[in-house]
mmCIF file of C-alpha atoms and ligand atoms in Angstrom:
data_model
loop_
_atom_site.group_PDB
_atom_site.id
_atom_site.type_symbol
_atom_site.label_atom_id
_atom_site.label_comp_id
_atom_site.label_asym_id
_atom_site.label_seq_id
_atom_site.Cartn_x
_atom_site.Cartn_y
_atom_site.Cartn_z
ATOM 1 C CA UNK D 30 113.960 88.310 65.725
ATOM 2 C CA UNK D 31 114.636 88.511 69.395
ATOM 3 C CA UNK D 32 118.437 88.146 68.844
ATOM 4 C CA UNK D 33 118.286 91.005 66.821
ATOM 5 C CA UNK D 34 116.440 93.202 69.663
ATOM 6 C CA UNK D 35 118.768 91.912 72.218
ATOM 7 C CA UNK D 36 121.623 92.941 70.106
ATOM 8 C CA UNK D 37 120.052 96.299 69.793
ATOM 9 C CA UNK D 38 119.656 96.280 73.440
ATOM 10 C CA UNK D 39 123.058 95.490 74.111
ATOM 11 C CA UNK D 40 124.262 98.588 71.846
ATOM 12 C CA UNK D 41 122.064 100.983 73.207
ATOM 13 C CA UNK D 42 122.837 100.172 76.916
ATOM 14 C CA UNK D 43 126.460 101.057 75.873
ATOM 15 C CA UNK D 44 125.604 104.051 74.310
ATOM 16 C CA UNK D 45 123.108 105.678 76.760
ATOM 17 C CA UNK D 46 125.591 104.336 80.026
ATOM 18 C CA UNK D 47 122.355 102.421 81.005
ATOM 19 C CA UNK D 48 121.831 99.591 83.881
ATOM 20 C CA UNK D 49 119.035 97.275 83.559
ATOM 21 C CA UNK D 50 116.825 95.807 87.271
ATOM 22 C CA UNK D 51 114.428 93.647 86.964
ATOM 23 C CA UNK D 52 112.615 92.174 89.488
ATOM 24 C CA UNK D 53 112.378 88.390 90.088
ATOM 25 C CA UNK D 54 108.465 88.505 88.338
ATOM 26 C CA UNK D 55 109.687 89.933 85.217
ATOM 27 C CA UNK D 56 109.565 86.983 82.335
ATOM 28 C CA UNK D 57 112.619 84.846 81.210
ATOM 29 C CA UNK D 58 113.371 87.093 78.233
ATOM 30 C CA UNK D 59 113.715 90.266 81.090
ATOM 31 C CA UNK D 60 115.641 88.166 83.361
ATOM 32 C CA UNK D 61 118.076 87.164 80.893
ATOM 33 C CA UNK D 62 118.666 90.228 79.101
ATOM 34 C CA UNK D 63 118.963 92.255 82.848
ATOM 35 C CA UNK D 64 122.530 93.485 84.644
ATOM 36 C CA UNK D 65 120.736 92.713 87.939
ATOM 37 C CA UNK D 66 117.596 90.681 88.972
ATOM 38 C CA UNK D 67 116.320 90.777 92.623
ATOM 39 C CA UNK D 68 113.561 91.207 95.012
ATOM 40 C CA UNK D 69 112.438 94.536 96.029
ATOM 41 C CA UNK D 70 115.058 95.451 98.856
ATOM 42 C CA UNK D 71 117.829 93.847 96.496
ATOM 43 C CA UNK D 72 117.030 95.825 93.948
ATOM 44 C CA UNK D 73 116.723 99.326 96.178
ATOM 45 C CA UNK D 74 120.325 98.256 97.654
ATOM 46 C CA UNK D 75 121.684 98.212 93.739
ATOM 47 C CA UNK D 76 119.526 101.292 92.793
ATOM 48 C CA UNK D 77 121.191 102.793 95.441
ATOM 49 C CA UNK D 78 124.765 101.763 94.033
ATOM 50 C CA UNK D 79 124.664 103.384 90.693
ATOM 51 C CA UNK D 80 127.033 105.812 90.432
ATOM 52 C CA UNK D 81 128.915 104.558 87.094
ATOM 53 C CA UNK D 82 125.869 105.139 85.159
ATOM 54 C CA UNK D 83 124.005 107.688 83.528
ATOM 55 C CA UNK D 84 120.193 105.905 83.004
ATOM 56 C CA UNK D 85 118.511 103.243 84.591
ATOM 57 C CA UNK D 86 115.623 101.077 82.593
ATOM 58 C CA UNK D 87 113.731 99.731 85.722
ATOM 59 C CA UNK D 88 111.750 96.332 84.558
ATOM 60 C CA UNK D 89 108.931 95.875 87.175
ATOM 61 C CA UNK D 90 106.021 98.021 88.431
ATOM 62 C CA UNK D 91 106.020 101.757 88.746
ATOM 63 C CA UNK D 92 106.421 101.855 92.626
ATOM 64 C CA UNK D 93 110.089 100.071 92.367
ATOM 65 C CA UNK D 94 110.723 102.638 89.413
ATOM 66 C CA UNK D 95 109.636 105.630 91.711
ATOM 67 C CA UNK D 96 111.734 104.112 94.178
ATOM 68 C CA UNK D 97 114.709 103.956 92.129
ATOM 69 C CA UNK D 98 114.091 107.552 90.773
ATOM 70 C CA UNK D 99 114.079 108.718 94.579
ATOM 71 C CA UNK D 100 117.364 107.430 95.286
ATOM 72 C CA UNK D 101 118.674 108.562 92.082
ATOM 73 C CA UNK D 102 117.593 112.064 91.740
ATOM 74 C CA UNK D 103 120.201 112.838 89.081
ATOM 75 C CA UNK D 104 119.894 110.200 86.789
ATOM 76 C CA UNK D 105 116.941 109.211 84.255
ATOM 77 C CA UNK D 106 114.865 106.449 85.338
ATOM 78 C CA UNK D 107 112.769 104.618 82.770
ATOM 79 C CA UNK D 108 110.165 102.484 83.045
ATOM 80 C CA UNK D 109 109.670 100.556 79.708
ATOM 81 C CA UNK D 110 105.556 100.478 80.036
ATOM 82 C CA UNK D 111 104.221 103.281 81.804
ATOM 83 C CA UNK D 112 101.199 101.410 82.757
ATOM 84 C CA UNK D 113 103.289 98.700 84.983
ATOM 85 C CA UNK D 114 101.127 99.682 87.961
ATOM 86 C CA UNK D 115 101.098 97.639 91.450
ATOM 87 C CA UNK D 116 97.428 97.735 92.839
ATOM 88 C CA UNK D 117 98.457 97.872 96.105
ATOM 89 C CA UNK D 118 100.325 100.336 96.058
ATOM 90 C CA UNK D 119 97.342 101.956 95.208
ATOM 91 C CA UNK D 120 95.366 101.310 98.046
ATOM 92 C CA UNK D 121 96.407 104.200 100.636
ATOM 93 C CA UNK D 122 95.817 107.438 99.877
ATOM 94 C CA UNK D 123 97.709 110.542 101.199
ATOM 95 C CA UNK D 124 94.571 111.342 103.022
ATOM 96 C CA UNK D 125 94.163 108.174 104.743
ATOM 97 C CA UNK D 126 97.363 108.432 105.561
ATOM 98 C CA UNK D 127 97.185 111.188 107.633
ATOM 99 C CA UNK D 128 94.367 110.648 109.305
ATOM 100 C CA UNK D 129 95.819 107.610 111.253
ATOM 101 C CA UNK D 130 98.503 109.759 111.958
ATOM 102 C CA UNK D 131 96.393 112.561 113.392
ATOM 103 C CA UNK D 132 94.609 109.515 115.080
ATOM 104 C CA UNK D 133 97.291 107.673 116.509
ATOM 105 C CA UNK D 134 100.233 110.394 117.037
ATOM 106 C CA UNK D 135 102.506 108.553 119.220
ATOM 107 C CA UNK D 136 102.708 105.742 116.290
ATOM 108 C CA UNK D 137 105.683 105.933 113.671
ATOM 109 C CA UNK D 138 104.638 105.009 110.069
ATOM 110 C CA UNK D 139 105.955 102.237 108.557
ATOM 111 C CA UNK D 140 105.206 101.786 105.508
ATOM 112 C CA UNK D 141 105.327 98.810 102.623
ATOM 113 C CA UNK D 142 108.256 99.828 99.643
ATOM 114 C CA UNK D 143 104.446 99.044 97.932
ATOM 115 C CA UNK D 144 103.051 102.291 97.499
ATOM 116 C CA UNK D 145 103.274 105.665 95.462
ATOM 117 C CA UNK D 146 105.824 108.356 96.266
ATOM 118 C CA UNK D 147 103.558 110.715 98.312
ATOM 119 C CA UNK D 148 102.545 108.747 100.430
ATOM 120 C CA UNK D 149 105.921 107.241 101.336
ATOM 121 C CA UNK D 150 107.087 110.578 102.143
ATOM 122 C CA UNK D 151 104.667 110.462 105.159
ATOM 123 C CA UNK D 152 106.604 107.705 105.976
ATOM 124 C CA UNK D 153 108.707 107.169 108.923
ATOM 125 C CA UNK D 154 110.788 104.303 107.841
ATOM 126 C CA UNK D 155 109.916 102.125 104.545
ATOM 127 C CA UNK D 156 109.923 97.932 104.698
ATOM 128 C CA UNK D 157 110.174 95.422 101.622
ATOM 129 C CA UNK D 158 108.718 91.798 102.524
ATOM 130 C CA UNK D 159 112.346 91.003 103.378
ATOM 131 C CA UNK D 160 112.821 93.136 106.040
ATOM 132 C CA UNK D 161 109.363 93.870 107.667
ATOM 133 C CA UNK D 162 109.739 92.371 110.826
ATOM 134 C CA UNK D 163 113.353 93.348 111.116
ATOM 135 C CA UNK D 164 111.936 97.490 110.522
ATOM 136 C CA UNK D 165 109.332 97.204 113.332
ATOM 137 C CA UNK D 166 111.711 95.657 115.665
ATOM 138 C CA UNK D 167 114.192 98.707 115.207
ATOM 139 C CA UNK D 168 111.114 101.085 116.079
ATOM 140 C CA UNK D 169 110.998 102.591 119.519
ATOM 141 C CA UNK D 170 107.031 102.543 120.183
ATOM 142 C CA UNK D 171 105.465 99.324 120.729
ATOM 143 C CA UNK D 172 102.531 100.230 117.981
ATOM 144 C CA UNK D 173 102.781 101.198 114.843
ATOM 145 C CA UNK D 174 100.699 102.456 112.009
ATOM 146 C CA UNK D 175 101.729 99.850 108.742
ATOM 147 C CA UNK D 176 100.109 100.403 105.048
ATOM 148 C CA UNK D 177 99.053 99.399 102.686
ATOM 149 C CA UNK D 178 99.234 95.685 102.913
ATOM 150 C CA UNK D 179 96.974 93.976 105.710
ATOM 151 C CA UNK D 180 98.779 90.753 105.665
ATOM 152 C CA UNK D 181 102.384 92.037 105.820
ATOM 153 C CA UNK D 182 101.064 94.181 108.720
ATOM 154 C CA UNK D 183 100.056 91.474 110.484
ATOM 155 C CA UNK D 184 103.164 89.262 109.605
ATOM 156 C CA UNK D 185 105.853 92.301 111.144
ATOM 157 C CA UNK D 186 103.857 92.340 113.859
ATOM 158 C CA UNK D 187 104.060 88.788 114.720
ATOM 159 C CA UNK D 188 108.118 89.035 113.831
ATOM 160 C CA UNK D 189 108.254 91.982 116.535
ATOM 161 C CA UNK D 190 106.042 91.105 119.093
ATOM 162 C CA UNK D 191 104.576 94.598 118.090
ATOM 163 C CA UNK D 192 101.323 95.754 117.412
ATOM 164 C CA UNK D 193 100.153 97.175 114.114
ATOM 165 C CA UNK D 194 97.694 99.619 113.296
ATOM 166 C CA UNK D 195 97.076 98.380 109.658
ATOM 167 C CA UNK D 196 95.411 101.246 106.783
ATOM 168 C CA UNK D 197 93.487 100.485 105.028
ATOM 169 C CA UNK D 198 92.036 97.633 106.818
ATOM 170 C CA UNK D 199 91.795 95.622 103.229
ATOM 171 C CA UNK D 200 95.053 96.019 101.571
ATOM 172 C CA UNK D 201 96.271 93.542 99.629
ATOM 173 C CA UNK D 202 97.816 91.565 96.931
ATOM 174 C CA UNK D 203 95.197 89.949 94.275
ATOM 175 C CA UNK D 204 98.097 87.553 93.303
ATOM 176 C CA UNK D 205 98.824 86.419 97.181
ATOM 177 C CA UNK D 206 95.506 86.189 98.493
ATOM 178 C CA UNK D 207 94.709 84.064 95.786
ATOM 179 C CA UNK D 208 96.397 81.312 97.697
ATOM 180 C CA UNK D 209 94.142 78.969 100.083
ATOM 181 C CA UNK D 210 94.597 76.228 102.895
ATOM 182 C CA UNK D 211 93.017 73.997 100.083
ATOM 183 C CA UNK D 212 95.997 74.647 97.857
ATOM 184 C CA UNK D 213 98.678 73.536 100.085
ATOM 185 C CA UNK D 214 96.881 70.548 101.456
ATOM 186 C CA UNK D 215 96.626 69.588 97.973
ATOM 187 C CA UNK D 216 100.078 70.206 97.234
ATOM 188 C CA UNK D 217 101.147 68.263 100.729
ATOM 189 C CA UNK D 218 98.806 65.391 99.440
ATOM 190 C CA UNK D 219 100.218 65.130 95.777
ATOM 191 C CA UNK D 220 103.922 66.059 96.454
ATOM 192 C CA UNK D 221 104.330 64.080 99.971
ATOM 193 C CA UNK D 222 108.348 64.527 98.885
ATOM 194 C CA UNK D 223 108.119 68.385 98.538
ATOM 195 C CA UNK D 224 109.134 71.499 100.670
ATOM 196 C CA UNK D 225 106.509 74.601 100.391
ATOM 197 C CA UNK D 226 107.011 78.399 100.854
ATOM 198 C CA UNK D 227 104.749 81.187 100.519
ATOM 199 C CA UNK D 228 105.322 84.903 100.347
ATOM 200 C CA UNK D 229 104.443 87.108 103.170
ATOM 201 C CA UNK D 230 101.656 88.795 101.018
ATOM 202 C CA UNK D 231 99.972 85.482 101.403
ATOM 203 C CA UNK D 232 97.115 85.412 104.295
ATOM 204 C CA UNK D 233 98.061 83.923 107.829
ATOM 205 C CA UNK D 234 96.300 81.051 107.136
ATOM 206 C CA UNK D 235 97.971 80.101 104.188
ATOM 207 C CA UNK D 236 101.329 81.050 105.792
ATOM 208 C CA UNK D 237 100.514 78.730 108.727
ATOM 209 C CA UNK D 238 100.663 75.756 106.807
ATOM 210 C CA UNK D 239 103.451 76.132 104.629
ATOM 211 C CA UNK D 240 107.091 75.169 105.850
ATOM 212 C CA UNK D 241 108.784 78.504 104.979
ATOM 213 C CA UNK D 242 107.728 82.592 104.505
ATOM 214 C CA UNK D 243 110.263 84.315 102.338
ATOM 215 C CA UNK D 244 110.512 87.181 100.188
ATOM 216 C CA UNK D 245 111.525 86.377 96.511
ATOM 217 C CA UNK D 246 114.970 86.672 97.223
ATOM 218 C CA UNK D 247 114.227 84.407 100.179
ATOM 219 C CA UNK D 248 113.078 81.732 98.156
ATOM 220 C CA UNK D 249 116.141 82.042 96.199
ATOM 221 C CA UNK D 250 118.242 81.620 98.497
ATOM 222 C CA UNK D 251 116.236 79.187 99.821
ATOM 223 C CA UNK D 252 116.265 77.007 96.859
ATOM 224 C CA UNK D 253 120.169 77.237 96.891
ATOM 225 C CA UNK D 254 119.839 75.172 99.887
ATOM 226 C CA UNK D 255 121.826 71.463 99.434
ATOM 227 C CA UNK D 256 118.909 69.807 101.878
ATOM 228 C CA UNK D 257 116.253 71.540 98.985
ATOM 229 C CA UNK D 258 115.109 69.344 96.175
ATOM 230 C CA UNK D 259 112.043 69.802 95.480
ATOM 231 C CA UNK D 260 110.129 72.862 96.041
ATOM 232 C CA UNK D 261 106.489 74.331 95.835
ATOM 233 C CA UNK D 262 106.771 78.216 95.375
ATOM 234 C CA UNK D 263 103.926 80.185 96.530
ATOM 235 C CA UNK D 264 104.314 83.570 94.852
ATOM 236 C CA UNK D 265 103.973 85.078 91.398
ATOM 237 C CA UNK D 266 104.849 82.497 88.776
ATOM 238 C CA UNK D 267 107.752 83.404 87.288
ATOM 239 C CA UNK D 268 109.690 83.017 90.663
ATOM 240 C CA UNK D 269 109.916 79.488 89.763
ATOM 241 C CA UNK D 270 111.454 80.777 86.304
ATOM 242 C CA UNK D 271 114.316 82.436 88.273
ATOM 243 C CA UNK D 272 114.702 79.015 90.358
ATOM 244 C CA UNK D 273 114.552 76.562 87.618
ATOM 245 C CA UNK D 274 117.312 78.862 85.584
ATOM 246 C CA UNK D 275 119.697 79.257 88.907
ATOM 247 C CA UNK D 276 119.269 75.496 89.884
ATOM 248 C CA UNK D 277 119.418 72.962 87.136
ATOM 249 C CA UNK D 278 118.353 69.218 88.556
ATOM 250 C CA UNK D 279 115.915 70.459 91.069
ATOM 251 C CA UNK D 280 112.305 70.662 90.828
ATOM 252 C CA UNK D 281 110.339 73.762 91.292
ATOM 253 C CA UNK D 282 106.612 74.228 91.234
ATOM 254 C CA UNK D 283 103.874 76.782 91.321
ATOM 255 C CA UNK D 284 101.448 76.216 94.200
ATOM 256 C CA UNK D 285 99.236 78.066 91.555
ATOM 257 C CA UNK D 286 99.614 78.267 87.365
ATOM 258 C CA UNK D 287 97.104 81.049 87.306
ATOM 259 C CA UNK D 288 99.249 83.240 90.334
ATOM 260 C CA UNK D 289 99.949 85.464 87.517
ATOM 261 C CA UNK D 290 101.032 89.649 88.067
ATOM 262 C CA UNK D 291 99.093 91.111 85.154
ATOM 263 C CA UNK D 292 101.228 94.447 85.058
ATOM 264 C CA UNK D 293 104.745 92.443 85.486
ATOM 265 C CA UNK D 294 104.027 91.136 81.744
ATOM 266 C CA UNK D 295 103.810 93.493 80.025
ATOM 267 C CA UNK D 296 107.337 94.508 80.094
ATOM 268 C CA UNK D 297 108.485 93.128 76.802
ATOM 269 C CA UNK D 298 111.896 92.989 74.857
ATOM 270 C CA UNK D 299 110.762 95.207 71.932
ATOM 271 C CA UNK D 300 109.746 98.002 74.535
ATOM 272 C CA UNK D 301 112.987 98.060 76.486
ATOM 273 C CA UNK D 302 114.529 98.688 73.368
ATOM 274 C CA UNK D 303 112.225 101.711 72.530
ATOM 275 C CA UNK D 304 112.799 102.621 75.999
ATOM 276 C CA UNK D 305 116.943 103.104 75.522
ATOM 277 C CA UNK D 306 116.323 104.186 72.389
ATOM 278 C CA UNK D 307 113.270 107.459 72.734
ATOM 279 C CA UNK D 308 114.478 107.605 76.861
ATOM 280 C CA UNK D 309 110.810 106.939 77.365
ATOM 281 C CA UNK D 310 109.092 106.912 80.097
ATOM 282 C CA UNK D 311 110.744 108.916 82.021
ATOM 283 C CA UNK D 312 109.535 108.451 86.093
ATOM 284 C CA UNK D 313 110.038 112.054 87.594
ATOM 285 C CA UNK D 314 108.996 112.274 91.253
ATOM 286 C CA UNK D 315 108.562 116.118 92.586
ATOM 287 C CA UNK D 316 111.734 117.412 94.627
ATOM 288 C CA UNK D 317 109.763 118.149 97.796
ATOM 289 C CA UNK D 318 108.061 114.600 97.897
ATOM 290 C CA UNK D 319 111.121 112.766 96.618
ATOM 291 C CA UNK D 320 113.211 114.669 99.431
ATOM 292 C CA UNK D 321 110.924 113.431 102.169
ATOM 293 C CA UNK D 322 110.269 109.960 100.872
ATOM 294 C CA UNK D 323 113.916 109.998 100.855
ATOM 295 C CA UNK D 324 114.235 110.083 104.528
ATOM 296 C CA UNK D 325 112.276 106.504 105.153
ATOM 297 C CA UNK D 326 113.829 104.925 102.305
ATOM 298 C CA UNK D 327 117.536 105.770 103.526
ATOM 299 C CA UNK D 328 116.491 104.573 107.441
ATOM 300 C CA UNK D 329 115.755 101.470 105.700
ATOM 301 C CA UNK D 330 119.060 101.183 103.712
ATOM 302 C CA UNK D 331 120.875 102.289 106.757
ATOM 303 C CA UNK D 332 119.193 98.594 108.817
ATOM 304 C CA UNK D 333 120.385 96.600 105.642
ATOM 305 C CA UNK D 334 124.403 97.741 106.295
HETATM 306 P P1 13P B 403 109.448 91.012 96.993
HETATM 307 O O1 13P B 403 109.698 91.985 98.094
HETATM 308 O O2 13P B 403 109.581 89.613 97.462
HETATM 309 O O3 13P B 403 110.285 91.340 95.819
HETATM 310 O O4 13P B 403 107.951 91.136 96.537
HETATM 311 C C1 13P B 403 107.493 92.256 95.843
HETATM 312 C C2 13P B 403 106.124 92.127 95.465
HETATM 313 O O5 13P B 403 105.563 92.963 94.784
HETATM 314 C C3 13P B 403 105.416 90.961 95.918
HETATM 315 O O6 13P B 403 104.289 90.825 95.212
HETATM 316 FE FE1 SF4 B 404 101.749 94.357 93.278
HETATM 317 FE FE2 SF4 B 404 100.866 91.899 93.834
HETATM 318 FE FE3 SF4 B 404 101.924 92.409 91.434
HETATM 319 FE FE4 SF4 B 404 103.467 92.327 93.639
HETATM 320 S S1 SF4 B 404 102.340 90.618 92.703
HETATM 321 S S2 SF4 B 404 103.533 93.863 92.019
HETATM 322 S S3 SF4 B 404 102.076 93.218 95.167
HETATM 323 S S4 SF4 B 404 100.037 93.309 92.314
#
């Protein structure tokens, strides 16, 4: 049954001119059937390197679809589910936005590649998790306003040596902040043999303890690493997917089975197929907000060159 979709798939893609992302949460079936996998900046460097074709089926939540519509203003972006929702990205509203601009006017905005189109066109510069630290450094003022994710606020800000002025105070990831000191002194205690990283999304005292703090595509590059054998992944669970695919004889674990991204599953084969085949559903972003949003996205680009 599923070679018969991913036949279909195959046909249609040829057809329609289409390019498949997925990001590295997606599940085995995405990954496999995918012209690209990555982490967030990865895949906004190859949504941004398009040209040769016409449609783009985005396989991950609607902020990296949005994202990849904004770049792409000319060709159709479709997002296989349209209820593949990030909370976060969620969690700051336009208004709250501007109010800590109004409040802190001297500040630029920097603000997480996790969160909805009009609010990243109040945006100064954008960040993914791999490149926070590296965006706040490039900034001229010493403070700066970061949303919506507390603990990647606090994280650049560390990397920098710069202060952030974090909105809303309680943004997060449910997945990350599942993680606990308890889980890695467990992990320590039962896998004395074992490396662990976490993802920046994780709280500070999580990321304390652990040996590394990587993005996705961090981690797999990390786990690419000759002195890597074992390693205990601290992130959604189908990172360690990815990793167990891309390195056959090494062992990779979840700090946590039930770190799961509720919205990142329900991608499936069947509805990328409908997808290429009705061109549903389409992500449109309005000119004026896409133009602006534009601006921080492309300043973020231009630090990855
Ligand atoms: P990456 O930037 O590592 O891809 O992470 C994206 C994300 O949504 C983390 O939960
Ligand atoms: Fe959003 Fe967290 Fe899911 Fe990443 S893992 S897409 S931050 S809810």
């Amino acid at each position: 049954m599923s070679d018969e979709i991913i036949k279909e798939i195959e046909q249609l893609k040829k057809d329609k001119n289409a390019i498949i992302l997925a990001h590295n949460y997606q599940p085995k079936e995405i990954q496999e059937i995918a012209d690209f996998v990555g982490d967030s900046l990865e895949l906004c460097i190859k949504a941004s390197d398009v040209d040769d074709s016409d449609m783009i089926i985005f396989c991950g939540v609607n902020f990296m679809a949005e994202t990849a519509a904004i770049i792409n203003p000319d060709k159709k972006v479709l997002l296989p589910d349209n209820r593949a929702n990030c909370q976060m990205a969620d969690m700051i509203s336009l208004e709250e936005l501007k109010s800590a601009k109004k409040e802190h006017p001297d500040c630029e905005v920097v603000l997480y590649v996790n969160s909805r189109a009009e609010t990243k066109s109040e945006a100064d510069i954008v960040c993914t998790s791999a490149n926070a630290g590296k965006v706040v450094s490039s900034l001229s003022s010493d403070e700066f306003i970061f949303a919506p994710d507390h603990n990647l606020g606090v994280y650049a800000g560390k990397e920098s040596g710069k202060t952030p002025i974090i909105v809303p105070e309680d943004g997060h990831c449910y997945v990350h902040t599942m993680f606990k000191p308890e889980d890695i002194e467990k992990a320590r205690a039962e896998h004395p043999d074992a490396k662990i990283v976490v993802h920046p999304e994780c709280n500070d005292d999580v990321r304390q303890l652990a040996d590394y703090v990587e993005s996705t595509g961090g981690m797999v590059r990390l786990a690419k690493d000759p002195e890597i054998s074992k390693l205990i992944v601290g992130t959604e669970i189908d990172l360690a997917t990815r990793l167990a695919r891309e390195n056959p004889g090494k062992e990779f674990l979840p700090l946590r089975r039930d770190a799961f991204c509720l919205t990142m599953k329900i991608i499936t084969l069947e509805k990328v197929r409908d997808a290429l085949k009705e061109e549903k559903y389409e992500v449109v972003v309005d000119d004026e907000i896409a133009s602006k949003a534009r601006i921080g996205i492309q300043r973020m680009l231009d630090l990855s060159n």
